[in-house]
PDB file of C-alpha atoms in Angstrom:
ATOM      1  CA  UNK Y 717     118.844 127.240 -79.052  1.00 45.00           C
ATOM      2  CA  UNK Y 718     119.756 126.471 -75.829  1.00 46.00           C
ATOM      3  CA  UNK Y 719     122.713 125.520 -74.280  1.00 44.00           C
ATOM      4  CA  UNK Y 720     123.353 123.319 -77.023  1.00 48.00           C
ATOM      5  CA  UNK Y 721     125.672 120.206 -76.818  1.00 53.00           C
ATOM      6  CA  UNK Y 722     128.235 119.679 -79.100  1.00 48.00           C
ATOM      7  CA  UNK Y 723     127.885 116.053 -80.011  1.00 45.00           C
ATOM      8  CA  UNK Y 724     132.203 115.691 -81.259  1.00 51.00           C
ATOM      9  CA  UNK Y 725     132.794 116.433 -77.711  1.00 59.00           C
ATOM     10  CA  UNK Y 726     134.431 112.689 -76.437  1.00 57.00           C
ATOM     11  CA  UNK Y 727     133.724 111.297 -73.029  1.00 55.00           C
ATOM     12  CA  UNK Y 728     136.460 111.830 -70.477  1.00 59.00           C
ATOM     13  CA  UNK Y 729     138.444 108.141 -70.092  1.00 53.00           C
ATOM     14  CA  UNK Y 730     139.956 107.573 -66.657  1.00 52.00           C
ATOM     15  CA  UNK Y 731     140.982 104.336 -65.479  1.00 51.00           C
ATOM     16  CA  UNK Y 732     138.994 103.692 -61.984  1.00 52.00           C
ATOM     17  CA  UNK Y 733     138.285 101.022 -59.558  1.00 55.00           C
ATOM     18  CA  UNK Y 734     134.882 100.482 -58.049  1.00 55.00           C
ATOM     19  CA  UNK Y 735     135.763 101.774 -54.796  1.00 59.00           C
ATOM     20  CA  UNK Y 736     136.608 105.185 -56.223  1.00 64.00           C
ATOM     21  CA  UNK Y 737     133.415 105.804 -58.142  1.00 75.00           C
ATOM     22  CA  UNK Y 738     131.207 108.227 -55.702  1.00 79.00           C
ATOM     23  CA  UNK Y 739     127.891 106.935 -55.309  1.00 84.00           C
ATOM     24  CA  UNK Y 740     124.650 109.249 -56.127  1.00 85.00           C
ATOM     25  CA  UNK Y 741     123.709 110.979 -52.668  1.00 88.00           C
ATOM     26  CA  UNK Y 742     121.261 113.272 -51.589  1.00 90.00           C
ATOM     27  CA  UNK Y 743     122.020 117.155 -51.302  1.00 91.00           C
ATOM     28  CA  UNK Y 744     120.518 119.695 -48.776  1.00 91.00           C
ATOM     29  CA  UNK Y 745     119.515 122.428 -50.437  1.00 91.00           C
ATOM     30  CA  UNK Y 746     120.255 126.481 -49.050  1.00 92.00           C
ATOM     31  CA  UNK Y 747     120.075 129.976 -49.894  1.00 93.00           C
ATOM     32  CA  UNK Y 748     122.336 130.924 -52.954  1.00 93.00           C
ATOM     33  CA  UNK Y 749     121.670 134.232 -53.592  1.00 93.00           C
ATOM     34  CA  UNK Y 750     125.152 135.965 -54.315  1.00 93.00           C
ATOM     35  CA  UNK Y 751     126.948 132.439 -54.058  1.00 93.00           C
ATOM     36  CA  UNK Y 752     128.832 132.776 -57.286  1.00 95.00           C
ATOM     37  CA  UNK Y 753     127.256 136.042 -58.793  1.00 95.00           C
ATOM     38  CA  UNK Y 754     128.049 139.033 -56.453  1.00 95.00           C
ATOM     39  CA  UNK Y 755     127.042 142.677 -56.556  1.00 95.00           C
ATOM     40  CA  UNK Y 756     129.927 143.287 -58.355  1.00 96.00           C
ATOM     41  CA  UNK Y 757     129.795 140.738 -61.109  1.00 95.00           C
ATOM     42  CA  UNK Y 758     125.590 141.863 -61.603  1.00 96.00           C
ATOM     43  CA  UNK Y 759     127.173 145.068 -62.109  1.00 95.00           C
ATOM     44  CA  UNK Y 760     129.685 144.312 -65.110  1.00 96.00           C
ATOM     45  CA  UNK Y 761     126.676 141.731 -66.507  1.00 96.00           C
ATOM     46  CA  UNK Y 762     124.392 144.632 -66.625  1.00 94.00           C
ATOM     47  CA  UNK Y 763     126.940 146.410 -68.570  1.00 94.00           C
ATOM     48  CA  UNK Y 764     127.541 143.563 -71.049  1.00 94.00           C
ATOM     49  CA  UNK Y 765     125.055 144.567 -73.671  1.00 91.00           C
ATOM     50  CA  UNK Y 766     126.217 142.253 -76.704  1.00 94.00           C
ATOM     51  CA  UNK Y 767     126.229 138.739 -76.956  1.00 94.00           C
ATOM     52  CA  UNK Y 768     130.190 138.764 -77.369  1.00 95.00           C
ATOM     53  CA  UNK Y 769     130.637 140.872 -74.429  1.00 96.00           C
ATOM     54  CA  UNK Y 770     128.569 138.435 -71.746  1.00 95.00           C
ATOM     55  CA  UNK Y 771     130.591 135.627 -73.162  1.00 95.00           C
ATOM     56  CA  UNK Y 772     133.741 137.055 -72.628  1.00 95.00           C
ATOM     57  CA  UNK Y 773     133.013 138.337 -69.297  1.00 96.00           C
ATOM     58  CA  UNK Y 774     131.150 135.141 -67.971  1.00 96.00           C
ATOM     59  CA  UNK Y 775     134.541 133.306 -69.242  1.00 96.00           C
ATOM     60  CA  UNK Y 776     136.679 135.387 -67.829  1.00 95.00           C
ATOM     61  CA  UNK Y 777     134.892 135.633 -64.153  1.00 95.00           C
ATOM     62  CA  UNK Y 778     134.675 131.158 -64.200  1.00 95.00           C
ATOM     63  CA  UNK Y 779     137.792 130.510 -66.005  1.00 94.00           C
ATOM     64  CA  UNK Y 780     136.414 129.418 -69.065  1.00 95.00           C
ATOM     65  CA  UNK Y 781     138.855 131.394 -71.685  1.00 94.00           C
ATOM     66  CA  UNK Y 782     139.721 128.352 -73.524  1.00 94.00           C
ATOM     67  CA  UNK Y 783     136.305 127.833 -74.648  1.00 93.00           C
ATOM     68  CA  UNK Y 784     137.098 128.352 -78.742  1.00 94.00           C
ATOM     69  CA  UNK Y 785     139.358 124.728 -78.334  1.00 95.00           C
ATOM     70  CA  UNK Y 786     137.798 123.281 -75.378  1.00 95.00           C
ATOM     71  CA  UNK Y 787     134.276 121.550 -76.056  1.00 94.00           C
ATOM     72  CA  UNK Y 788     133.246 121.519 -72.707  1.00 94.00           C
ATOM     73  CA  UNK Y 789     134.296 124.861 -71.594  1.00 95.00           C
ATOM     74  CA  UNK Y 790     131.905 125.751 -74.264  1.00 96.00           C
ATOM     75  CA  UNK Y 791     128.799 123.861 -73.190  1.00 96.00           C
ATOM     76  CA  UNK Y 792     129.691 125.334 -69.837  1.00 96.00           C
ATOM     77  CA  UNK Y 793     129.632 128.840 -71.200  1.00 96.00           C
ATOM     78  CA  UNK Y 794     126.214 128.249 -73.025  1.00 96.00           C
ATOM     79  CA  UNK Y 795     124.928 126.842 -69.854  1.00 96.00           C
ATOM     80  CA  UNK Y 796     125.611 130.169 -68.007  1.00 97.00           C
ATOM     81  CA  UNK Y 797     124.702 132.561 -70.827  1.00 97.00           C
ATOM     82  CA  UNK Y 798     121.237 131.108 -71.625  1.00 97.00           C
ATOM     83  CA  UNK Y 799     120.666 131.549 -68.105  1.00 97.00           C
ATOM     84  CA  UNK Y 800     121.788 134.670 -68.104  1.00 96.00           C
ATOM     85  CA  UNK Y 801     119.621 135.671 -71.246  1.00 96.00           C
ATOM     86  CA  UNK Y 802     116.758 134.037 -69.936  1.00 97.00           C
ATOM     87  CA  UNK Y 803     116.539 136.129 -66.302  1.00 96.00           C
ATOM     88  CA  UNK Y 804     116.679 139.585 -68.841  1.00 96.00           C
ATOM     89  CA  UNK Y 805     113.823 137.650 -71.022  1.00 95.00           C
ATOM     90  CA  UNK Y 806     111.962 137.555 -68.019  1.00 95.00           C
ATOM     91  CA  UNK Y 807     112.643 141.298 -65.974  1.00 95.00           C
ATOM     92  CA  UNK Y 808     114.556 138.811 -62.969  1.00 96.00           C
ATOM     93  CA  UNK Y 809     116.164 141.714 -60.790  1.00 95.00           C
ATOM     94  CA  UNK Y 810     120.067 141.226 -59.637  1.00 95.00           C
ATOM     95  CA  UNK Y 811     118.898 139.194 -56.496  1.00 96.00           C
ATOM     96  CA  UNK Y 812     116.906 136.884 -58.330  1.00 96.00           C
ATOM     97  CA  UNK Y 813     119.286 136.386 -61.375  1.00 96.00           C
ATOM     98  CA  UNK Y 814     122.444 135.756 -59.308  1.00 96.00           C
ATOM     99  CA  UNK Y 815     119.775 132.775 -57.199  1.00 96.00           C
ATOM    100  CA  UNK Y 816     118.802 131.269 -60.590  1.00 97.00           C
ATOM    101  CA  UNK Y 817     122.164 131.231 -61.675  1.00 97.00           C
ATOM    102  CA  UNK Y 818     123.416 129.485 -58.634  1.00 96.00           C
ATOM    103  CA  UNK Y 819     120.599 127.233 -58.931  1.00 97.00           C
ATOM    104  CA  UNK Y 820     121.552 126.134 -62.127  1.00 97.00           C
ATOM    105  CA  UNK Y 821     125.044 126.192 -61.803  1.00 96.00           C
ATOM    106  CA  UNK Y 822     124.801 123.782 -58.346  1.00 96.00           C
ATOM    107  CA  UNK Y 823     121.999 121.434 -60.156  1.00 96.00           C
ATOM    108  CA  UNK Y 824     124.657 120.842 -63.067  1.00 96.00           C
ATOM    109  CA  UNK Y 825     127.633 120.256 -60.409  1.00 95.00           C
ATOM    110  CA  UNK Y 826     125.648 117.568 -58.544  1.00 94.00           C
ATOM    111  CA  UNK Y 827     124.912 115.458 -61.878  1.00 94.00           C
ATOM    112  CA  UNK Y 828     128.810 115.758 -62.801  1.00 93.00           C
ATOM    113  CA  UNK Y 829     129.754 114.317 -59.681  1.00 92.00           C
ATOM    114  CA  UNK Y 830     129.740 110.723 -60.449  1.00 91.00           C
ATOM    115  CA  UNK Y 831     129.026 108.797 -64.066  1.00 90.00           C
ATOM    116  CA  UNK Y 832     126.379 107.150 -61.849  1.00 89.00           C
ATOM    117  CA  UNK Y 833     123.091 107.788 -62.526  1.00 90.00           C
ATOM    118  CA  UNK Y 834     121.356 110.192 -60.261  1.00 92.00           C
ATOM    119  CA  UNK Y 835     118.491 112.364 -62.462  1.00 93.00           C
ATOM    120  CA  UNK Y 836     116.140 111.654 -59.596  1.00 93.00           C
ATOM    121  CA  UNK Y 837     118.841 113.285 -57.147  1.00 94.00           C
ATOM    122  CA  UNK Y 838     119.504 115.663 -58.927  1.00 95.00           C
ATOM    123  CA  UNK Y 839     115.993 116.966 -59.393  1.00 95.00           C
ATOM    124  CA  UNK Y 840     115.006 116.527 -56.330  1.00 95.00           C
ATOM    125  CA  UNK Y 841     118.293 119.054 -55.301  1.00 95.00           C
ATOM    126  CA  UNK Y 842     116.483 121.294 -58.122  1.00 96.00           C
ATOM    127  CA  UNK Y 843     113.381 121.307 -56.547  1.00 94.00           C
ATOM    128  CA  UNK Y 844     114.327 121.955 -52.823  1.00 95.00           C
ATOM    129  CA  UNK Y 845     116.162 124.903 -54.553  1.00 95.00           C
ATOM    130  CA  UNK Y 846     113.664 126.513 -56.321  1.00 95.00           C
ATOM    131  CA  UNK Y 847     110.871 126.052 -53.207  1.00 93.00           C
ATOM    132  CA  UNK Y 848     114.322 127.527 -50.629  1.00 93.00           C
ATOM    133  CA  UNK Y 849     113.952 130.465 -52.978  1.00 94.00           C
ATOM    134  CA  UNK Y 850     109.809 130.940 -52.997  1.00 92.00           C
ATOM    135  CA  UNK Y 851     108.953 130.510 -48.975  1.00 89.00           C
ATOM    136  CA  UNK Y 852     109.800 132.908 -46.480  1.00 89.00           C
ATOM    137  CA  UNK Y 853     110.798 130.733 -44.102  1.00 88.00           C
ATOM    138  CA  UNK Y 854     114.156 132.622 -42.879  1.00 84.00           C
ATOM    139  CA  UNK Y 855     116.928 131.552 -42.061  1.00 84.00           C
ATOM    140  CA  UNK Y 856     116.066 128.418 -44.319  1.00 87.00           C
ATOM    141  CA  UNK Y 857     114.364 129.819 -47.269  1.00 90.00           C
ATOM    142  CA  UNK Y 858     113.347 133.455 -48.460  1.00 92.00           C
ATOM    143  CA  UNK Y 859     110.683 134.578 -50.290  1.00 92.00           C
ATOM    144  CA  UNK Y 860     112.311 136.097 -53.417  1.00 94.00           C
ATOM    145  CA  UNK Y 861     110.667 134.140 -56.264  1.00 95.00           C
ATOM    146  CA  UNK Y 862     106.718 134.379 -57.409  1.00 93.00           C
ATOM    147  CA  UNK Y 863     104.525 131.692 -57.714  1.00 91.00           C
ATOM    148  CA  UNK Y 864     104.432 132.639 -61.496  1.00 94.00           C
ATOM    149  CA  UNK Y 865     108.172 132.764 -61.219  1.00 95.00           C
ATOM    150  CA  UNK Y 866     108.510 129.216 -60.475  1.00 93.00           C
ATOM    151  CA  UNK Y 867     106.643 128.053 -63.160  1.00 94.00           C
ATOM    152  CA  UNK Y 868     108.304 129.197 -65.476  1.00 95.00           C
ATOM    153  CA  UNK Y 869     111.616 128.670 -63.885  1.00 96.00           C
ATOM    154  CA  UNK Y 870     110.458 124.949 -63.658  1.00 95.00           C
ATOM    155  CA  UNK Y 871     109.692 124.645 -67.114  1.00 95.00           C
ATOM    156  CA  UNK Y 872     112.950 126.702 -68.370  1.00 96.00           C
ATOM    157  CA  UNK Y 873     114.798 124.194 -66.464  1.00 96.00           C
ATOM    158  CA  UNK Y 874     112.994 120.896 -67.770  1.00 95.00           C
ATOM    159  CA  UNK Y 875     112.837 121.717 -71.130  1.00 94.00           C
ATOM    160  CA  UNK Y 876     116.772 122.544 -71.571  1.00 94.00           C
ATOM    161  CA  UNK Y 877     118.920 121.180 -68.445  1.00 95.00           C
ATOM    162  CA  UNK Y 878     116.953 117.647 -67.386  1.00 95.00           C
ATOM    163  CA  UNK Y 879     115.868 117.010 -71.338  1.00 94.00           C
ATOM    164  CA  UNK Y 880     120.012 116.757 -72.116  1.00 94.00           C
ATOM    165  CA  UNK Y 881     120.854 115.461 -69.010  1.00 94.00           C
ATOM    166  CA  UNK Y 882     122.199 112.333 -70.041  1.00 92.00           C
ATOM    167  CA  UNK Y 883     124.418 114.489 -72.749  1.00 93.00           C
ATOM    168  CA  UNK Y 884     125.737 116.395 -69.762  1.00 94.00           C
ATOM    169  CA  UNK Y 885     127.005 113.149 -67.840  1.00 92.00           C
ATOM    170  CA  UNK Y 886     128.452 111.677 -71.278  1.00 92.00           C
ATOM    171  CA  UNK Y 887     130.174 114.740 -71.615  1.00 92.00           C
ATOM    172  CA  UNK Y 888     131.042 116.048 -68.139  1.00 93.00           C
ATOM    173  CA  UNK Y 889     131.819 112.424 -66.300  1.00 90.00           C
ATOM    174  CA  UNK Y 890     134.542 109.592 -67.153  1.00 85.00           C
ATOM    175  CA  UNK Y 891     133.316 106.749 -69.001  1.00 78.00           C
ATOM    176  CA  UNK Y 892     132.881 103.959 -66.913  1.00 74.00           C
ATOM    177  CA  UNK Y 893     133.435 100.369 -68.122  1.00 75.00           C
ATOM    178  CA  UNK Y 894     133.076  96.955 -66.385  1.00 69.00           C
ATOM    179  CA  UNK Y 895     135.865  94.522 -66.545  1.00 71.00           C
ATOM    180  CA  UNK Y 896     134.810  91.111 -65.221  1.00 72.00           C
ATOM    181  CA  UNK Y 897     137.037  88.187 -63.761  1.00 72.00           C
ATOM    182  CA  UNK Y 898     135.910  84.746 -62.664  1.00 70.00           C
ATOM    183  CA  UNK Y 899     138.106  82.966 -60.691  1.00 71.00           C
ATOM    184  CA  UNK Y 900     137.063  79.160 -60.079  1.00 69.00           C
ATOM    185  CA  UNK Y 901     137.854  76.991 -56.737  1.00 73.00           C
ATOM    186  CA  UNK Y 902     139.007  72.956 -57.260  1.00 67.00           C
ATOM    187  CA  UNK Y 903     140.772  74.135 -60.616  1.00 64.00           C
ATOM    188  CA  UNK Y 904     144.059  72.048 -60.634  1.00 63.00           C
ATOM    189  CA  UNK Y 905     146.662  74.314 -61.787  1.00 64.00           C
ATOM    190  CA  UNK Y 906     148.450  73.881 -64.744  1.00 59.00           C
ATOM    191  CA  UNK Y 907     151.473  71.794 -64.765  1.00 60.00           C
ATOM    192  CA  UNK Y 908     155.094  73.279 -65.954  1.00 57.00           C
ATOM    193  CA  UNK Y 909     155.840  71.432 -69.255  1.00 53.00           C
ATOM    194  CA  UNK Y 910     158.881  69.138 -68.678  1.00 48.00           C
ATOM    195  CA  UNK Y 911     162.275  69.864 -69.499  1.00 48.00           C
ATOM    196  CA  UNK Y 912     163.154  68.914 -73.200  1.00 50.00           C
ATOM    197  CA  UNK Y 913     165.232  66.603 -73.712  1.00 49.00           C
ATOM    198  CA  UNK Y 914     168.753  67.573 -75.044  1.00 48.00           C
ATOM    199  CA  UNK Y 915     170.327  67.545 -79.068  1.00 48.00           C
ATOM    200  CA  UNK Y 916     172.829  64.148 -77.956  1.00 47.00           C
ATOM    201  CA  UNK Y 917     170.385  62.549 -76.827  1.00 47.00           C
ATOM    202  CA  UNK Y 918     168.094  61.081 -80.427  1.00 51.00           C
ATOM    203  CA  UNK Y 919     164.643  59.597 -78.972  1.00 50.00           C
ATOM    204  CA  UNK Y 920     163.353  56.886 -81.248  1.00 54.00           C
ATOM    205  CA  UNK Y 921     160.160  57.654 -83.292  1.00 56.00           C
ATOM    206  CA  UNK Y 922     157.190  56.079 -81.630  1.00 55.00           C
ATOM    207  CA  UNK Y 923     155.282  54.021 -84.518  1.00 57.00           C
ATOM    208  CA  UNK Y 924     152.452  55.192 -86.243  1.00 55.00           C
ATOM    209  CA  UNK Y 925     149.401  52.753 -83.886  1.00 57.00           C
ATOM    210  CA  UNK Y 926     150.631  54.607 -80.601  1.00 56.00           C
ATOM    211  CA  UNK Y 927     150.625  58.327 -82.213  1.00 53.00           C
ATOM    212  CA  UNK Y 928     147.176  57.896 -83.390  1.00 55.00           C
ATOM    213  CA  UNK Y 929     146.570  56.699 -80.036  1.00 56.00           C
ATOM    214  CA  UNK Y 930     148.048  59.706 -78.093  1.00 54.00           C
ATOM    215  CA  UNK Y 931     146.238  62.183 -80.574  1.00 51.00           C
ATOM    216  CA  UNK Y 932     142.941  60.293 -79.381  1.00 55.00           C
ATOM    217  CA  UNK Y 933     144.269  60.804 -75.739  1.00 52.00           C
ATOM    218  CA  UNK Y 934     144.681  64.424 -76.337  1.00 50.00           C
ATOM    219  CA  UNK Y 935     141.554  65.098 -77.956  1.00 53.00           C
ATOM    220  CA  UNK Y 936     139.378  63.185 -74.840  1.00 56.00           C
ATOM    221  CA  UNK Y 937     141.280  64.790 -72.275  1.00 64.00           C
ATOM    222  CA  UNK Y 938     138.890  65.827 -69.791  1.00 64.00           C
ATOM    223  CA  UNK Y 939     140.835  69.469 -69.146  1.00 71.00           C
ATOM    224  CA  UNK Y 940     139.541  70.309 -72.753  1.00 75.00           C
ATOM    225  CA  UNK Y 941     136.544  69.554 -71.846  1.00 73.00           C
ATOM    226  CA  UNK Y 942     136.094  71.484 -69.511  1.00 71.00           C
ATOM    227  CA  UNK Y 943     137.271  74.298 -70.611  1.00 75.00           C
ATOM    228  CA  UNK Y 944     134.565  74.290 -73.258  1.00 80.00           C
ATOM    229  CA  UNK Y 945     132.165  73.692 -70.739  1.00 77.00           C
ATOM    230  CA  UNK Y 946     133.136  76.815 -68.487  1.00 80.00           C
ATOM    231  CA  UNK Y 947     133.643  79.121 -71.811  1.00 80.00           C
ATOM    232  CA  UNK Y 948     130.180  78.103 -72.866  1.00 82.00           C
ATOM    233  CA  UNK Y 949     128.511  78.881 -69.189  1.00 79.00           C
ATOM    234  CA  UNK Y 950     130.833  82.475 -69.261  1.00 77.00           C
ATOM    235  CA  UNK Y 951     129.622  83.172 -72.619  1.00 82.00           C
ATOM    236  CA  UNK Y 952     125.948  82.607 -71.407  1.00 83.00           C
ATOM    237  CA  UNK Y 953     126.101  84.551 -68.329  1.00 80.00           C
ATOM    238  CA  UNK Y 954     127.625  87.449 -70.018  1.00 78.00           C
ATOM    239  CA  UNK Y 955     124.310  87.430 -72.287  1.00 81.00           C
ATOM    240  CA  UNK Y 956     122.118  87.521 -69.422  1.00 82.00           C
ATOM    241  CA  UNK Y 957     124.271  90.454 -67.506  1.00 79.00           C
ATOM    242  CA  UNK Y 958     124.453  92.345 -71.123  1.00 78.00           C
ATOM    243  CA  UNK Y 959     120.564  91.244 -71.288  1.00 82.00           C
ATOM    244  CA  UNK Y 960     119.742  92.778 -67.734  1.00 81.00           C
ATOM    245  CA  UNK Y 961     121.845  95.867 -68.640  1.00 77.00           C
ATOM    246  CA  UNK Y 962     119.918  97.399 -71.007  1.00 80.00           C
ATOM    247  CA  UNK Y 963     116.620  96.450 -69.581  1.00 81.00           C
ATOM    248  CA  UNK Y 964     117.144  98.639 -66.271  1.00 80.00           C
ATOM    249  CA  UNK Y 965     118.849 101.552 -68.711  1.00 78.00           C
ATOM    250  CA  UNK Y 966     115.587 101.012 -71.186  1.00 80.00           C
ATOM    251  CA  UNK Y 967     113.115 101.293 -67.881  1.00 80.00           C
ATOM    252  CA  UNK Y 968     115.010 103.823 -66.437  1.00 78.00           C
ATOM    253  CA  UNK Y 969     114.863 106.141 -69.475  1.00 78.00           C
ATOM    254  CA  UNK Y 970     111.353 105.068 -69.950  1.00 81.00           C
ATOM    255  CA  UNK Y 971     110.667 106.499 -66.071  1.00 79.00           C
ATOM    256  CA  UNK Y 972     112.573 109.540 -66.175  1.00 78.00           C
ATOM    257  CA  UNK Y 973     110.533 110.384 -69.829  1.00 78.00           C
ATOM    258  CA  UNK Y 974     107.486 109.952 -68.026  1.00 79.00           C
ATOM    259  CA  UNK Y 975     108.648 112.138 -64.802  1.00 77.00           C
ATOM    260  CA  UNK Y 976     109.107 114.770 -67.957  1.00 79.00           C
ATOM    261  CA  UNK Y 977     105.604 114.311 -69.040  1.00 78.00           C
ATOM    262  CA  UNK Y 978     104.113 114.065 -65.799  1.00 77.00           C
ATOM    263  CA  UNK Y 979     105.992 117.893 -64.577  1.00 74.00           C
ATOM    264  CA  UNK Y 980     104.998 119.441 -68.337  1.00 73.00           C
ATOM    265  CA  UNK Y 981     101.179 118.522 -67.939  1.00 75.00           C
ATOM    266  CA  UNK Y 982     101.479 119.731 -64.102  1.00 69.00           C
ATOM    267  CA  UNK Y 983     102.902 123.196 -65.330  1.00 64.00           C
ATOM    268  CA  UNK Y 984     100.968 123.616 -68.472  1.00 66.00           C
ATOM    269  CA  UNK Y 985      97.834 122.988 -65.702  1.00 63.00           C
ATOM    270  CA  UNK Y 986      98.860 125.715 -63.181  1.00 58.00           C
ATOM    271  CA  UNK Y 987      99.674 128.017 -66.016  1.00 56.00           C
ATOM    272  CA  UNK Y 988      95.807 127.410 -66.876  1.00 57.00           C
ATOM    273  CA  UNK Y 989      94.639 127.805 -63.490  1.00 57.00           C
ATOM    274  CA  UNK Y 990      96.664 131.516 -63.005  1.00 56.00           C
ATOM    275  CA  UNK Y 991      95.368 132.466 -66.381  1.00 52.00           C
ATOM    276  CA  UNK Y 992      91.411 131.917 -65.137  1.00 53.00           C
ATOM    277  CA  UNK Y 993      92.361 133.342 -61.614  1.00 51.00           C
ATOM    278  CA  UNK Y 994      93.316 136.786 -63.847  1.00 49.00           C
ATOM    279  CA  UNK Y 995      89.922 136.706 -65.195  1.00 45.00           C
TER     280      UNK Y 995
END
């Protein structure tokens, strides 16, 4: 499998006002090559032969050594040795595994940024990545991946980052929850309850005509009323904001499914088109 997610990882809870969740913002994308994988740390991965040893090196060089009782030092640790494994699978030399790396590794940073969403950010950042990798265009892009390459870096990517992306937020990003407070203008305020009145002092018992009348008083007093009326419209407005909730989360999963669709049946096409160029 790939980088698998372990679903009895919880969500991070951190108490947060609006104005301290970052919004989802564009990156610029530039040339990573060596950014976190230098010529030294190709050399010791080159050496790692066994599955145990890459872990325990890739741990060691990003901090990751509590990974047997930290969940998501562990996803993080599958994320960098299936990338890892998959630049061997496919002959990447130490240049172009240390760019892939980085390109993975800065695509997952940007969707942990904020709980927001941002998939469309964020793939757009993985795009501008890849393509700053494939042109020689220096100083702004080199020309160190094949067209070939990129295809199959494309679909690496789809298929195992961007198909659990919304498992990486849950896991990687505090869980954000909306507390709402209506506060109404023209609302007299309540009164303070008068003083009772003391032990010595015996009030006589009102007779039974004028308590039935008080109870009626008390049960048409228009501050009841209208507290009904205003839990009744909060109660209905909270239906319609739960309502339009999950109809923009149900279209935007439906959109970023078909994005997936749309970039599978564009690389299964060009993968078609090489294969008839070879013959």
């Amino acid at each position: 499998c790939n980088a698998c997610l372990r679903p009895s990882c919880p969500p991070q809870q951190t108490a947060m006002g609006p104005e301290s969740l970052q919004q989802p913002r564009q990156h610029k994308a530039k040339i990573c090559m060596w950014k976190y994988l230098d010529v030294h740390s190709m050399d010791l991965i080159d050496k790692a032969q066994t599955t145990d040893e890459l872990k325990s090196l890739l741990s060691e060089l990003f901090s990751l050594q509590d990974f047997p009782s930290n969940p998501r030092s562990a996803i993080l640790l599958d994320l960098y040795f299936y990338s890892i494994q998959f630049c061997r699978e496919q002959g990447f030399n130490r240049e172009q595994t240390s760019a892939f790396f980085s390109i993975v590794k800065d695509t997952h940073e940007a969707c942990v940024e904020t709980p927001l969403p941002n998939v469309e950010e964020c793939y757009n950042y993985f795009t501008e990545l890849v393509f700053c990798h494939s042109i020689r265009r220096p100083p702004f892009s080199i020309n160190l991946f094949s067209q070939d390459q990129l295809v199959l870096i494309t679909d690496y990517v789809i298929n195992t980052y961007f198909r659990h992306f919304k498992l990486y937020k849950y896991t990687f990003t505090p869980q954000v929850r909306l507390d709402i407070s209506f506060s109404y203008i023209g609302m007299p305020e309540p009164k303070e309850e008068a003083a009772e009145p003391s032990e010595s002092m015996e009030s006589p018992s009102p007779p039974p005509q004028q308590e039935s009348e008080e109870v009626t008083k008390a049960e048409e007093d228009p501050k009841a009323v209208l507290r009904e009326y205003i839990l009744a419209q909060l109660n209905q407005e909270l239906a319609q904001l739960r309502q339009v909730v999950e109809q923009r989360l149900r279209a935007t999963e439906e959109q970023f499914n078909g994005k997936l669709m749309q970039l599978e049946k564009g690389s299964s096409g060009s993968k078609g088109g090489n294969k008839g160029k070879k013959k």
